[in-house]
Amino acid sequence: MSSLMAAVRAGRTAETVSLLDGLTDTERRACFPELKELRKELRTAPWNAMSRRALPALHVAGAACQTGAAGVASWVAAADMRWSRVSPALLLHVLGDRDTDWLADVTHRLAQRPVSASVPYELMAGLVRLSGCPVPTTEAYVRGWVGHHGGSWQRGGTLCDRLRSDPHLRLLAAALFETADIGGTLEWPNQEGPDSWTGALAQLTAVGALDRSATVDACVARLLRGGPTTDQRVFLRLLKTLALTRDEEHERIADWLALASDGTSTIASHAQSVLGALALDGELTPRHLADLSDAVLFRTERKLVRTQLVLLGKVLTRDRTTADELLPSAAQAFGHSDSDVQERALKLVERHADRLSSAEARAVLVAAAEQLIPGLRVRAARALGVSPTAPEPVAYEEVLPPAPEPTRLPPAPETVEELAEEVGAALATEPTVADLERVLDGLVRHWYGDRESLLEALEPVTSRRWWDDAEAHWTDRFGSAPRGLSHPSEMLDIVLATLRGKLSTATLHSRIQRGTKDHGCVHSALSRALESRVWNLAHRIRTDPMPFLLSTPTWGTGLLDPAELVQRLDTYQRLGARVSDADFAQALLRVRRGDREEAASAARGAAALGSSEGTRLARWLVCEAPVSPVSRRRTSGSRVLIELGEVMELQAGLPAEFHPLGRPVSAFGESRYCHHWSSAVRPYWLAVLPERRELVAARLLRDLSALAVDDTRGAAAILPLLAEADGEAGEAVHLGVAYGLGARYPEDRLAAVDALLVLAARGQLDGARLGADLGQLIRRGAVKPQRLAESVRNAAATGATSCVWGILRNTLPVLLADLATAASATPPRGLGDLLAVAAECAERSGARGELPHLAQTADRRGASRLVTQARRLRSSLAGELAA
């Protein structure tokens, strides 16, 4: 071993550098193959003591012993040495004697590395100094420059002082505006003045260190490009700090118009304020103001629209001649979704309609008035001097999405190669119930038929699992741990580990005998039944393989066709296979009994089998339709929960691990804390009882209530599946949808809307029940009216306006009653929004009649949103056209 290699292996970095200085280029190149071999050796155990000791010396030696610029850049930025690099000063020392063109090549290759490579800025900047090459403006270099100056507070002076002394300030400052997603870095430290990036850049522009025109243009261009919110926020703050002069603002009118049209709300508001100031000073032409109005009044943000209408009113008051050009633009707001905005726009037209001199402009206004809500159309006709036309009665037709059809599961993969691909996909993602059931059935079938081929096909998949190379006692501890399954991949892991011989028969037998520990949470009954089937399946693989699974569902919802189950039992009988108690129990719970004629026919076939399982299946199919357990409502703080009584049917004749499914469900008796943190397992719980969704919904109700009460996320994904499942959609299902409609996050609210529409399309939605539930939940503070208003507005936008009205007509009286009985009561925030949705639905569906307590609210003084929308709803229900 050479002295250099000995120093590298020993981790003596200083000695390594000294030896490198004494070597010729030829000697260095001769050492490189040994360095490559050492690197391969250390990769096998990158965190042991030897690797941590040797890697810094190896890093500098490998960089010094190569002659190619690409090889040096690759070695220096290598991921396997990222945490053991030497200082940039040492690398500059060993590379500093190379040709300047070669150094420039290395510099730009390092600068082109992704930011994740973490190439030190000091190294790249040092190479720029040594080579005299142009400074790179890549993302890695610019971010390094920002971090270097922004984090150099220990050197003293302000950020502005440090930037002013940088010889490449202009070039790199210009590159800032071209670097994606840089806003989060520039926001720190979050303060104003010369020690913040926005303050420093503005001050450098003011003193001439940066070209003002170029900086302003770059800032505006960055805002026009859009991008992440943080970027937009930082560059808008910089633009404001630059304090543009009136001439600079006037030069960029086209840019402000584009920002007002397409920018985020904050940026559009700034552009609107700039153009508004120009308009009020007479420096904006009526045509430009009309263009601004066309852009802003098309937006959904009420604040921007109201501000624009105010601006139009001021300009029209000051200059009467602009009415022909500006009033048609104001009519853009006639089609706004908010009726308050429509009324503001109409008031503006009423105030200035007498100034119209153009017949063309008046015709535009008359046509636009057709977009107004019915209560405002008469006023618009009167203001424009035309005769109001009574709308022709149109028969309302509810438009609901088609009810989803259950999807039939395809058969299990025919070849072991196809099965291995599906196993790998299931482990890498969150498989659906149908996907996982097909995979489990395929594993059982192929293990029964050709074990060697199955194991060979699964080798590439299982070799990447943590348990495949773990010692036996660790794998057995995984199998015997009391904690239940929290993710679908764990179910597959148990079966695959059993196939590979990684779980001992003793461990599997012990687990079945002991059962799953009941942690006392409300989900335990569902998880125990699910896990019992998986552990029994694994035990049978080891001791008595089955030809296939009896409980594999026929449809994606988890339901099993009764005739198909009879055929499977017949095949078991012909093969002489022993039925698994857990598998058969799950099959009974999944078999469809809703079609009584179909069930009776299958029962006759099951009885003809003459086996004990056939007899049990026949009795199960012909027994009376499942009776819903006794339920009652309980309150817990702002929550409303459901308690269920016993279901004796689920405790008789089933294995012990399935008995908890039929035991009472308490709102308070179970622990609120459990390990079932993953939402991925919830669809599998529903597949345990696919024809008894009310029992599942009651056990998930606390999780669903947390969406609205605790602002949690993700639990609403089960709601569309509950809506597609079979069985009664009772109190628990409707309460779950109610909580979802008031969820904190938009994706959860959309999932609840989907569930609502599916229930409606299947004729299973009880609008009165759901509406009353929502009213009570709002009163208790569990659901916020604003969130509910957004949800039902989305539902109505699909065409389900009559359905939404059927819900809200039962929600609103509960809320309006408090205002009627206590005149001083403060209405819930967002109640006006709910009334607006209700009024829109009533107008579209042609609903008529009286709504309890609505008149008292409509008769209140003032013109708040609550009062105006109450009046609008009252007029619509009364069939009035005049406001």
CSV table of N, CA and C in Angstrom, one decimal, residues 42-53 55 79-84:
chain,number,residue,atom,x,y,z
A,42,LEU,N,-16.1,1.5,0.7
A,42,LEU,CA,-16.7,2.3,1.8
A,42,LEU,C,-18.2,2.5,1.5
A,43,ARG,N,-18.7,2.3,0.3
A,43,ARG,CA,-20.1,2.5,0.0
A,43,ARG,C,-20.9,1.4,0.7
A,44,THR,N,-20.3,0.2,0.9
A,44,THR,CA,-21.1,-0.9,1.5
A,44,THR,C,-21.5,-0.6,3.0
A,45,ALA,N,-20.7,0.3,3.6
A,45,ALA,CA,-21.0,0.6,5.0
A,45,ALA,C,-20.6,2.1,5.3
A,46,PRO,N,-21.4,3.0,4.7
A,46,PRO,CA,-21.1,4.4,4.7
A,46,PRO,C,-21.0,5.1,6.1
A,47,TRP,N,-21.7,4.4,7.1
A,47,TRP,CA,-21.8,5.1,8.4
A,47,TRP,C,-20.9,4.5,9.5
A,48,ASN,N,-20.1,3.5,9.1
A,48,ASN,CA,-19.3,2.9,10.2
A,48,ASN,C,-18.1,3.8,10.4
A,49,ALA,N,-17.3,3.4,11.5
A,49,ALA,CA,-16.2,4.3,11.9
A,49,ALA,C,-15.1,4.5,10.8
A,50,MET,N,-14.8,3.4,10.1
A,50,MET,CA,-13.8,3.5,9.1
A,50,MET,C,-14.2,4.5,8.0
A,51,SER,N,-15.4,4.3,7.5
A,51,SER,CA,-15.9,5.2,6.5
A,51,SER,C,-15.9,6.7,6.9
A,52,ARG,N,-16.4,6.9,8.1
A,52,ARG,CA,-16.5,8.3,8.5
A,52,ARG,C,-15.1,8.9,8.7
A,53,ARG,N,-14.1,8.1,9.0
A,53,ARG,CA,-12.8,8.5,9.2
A,53,ARG,C,-12.1,8.8,7.8
A,55,LEU,N,-13.5,9.1,4.6
A,55,LEU,CA,-14.1,9.8,3.5
A,55,LEU,C,-13.6,11.2,3.2
A,79,ALA,N,-22.9,12.2,-4.1
A,79,ALA,CA,-23.9,12.1,-3.0
A,79,ALA,C,-23.3,11.2,-1.9
A,80,ASP,N,-22.5,10.2,-2.2
A,80,ASP,CA,-22.0,9.3,-1.1
A,80,ASP,C,-21.0,10.0,-0.2
A,81,MET,N,-20.5,11.1,-0.7
A,81,MET,CA,-19.5,11.9,0.2
A,81,MET,C,-20.0,13.2,0.6
A,82,ARG,N,-21.3,13.4,0.5
A,82,ARG,CA,-21.9,14.7,0.8
A,82,ARG,C,-21.7,15.1,2.2
A,83,TRP,N,-21.8,14.1,3.1
A,83,TRP,CA,-21.7,14.5,4.6
A,83,TRP,C,-20.3,14.4,5.1
A,84,SER,N,-19.3,14.1,4.2
A,84,SER,CA,-17.9,13.9,4.7
A,84,SER,C,-17.0,14.8,3.8
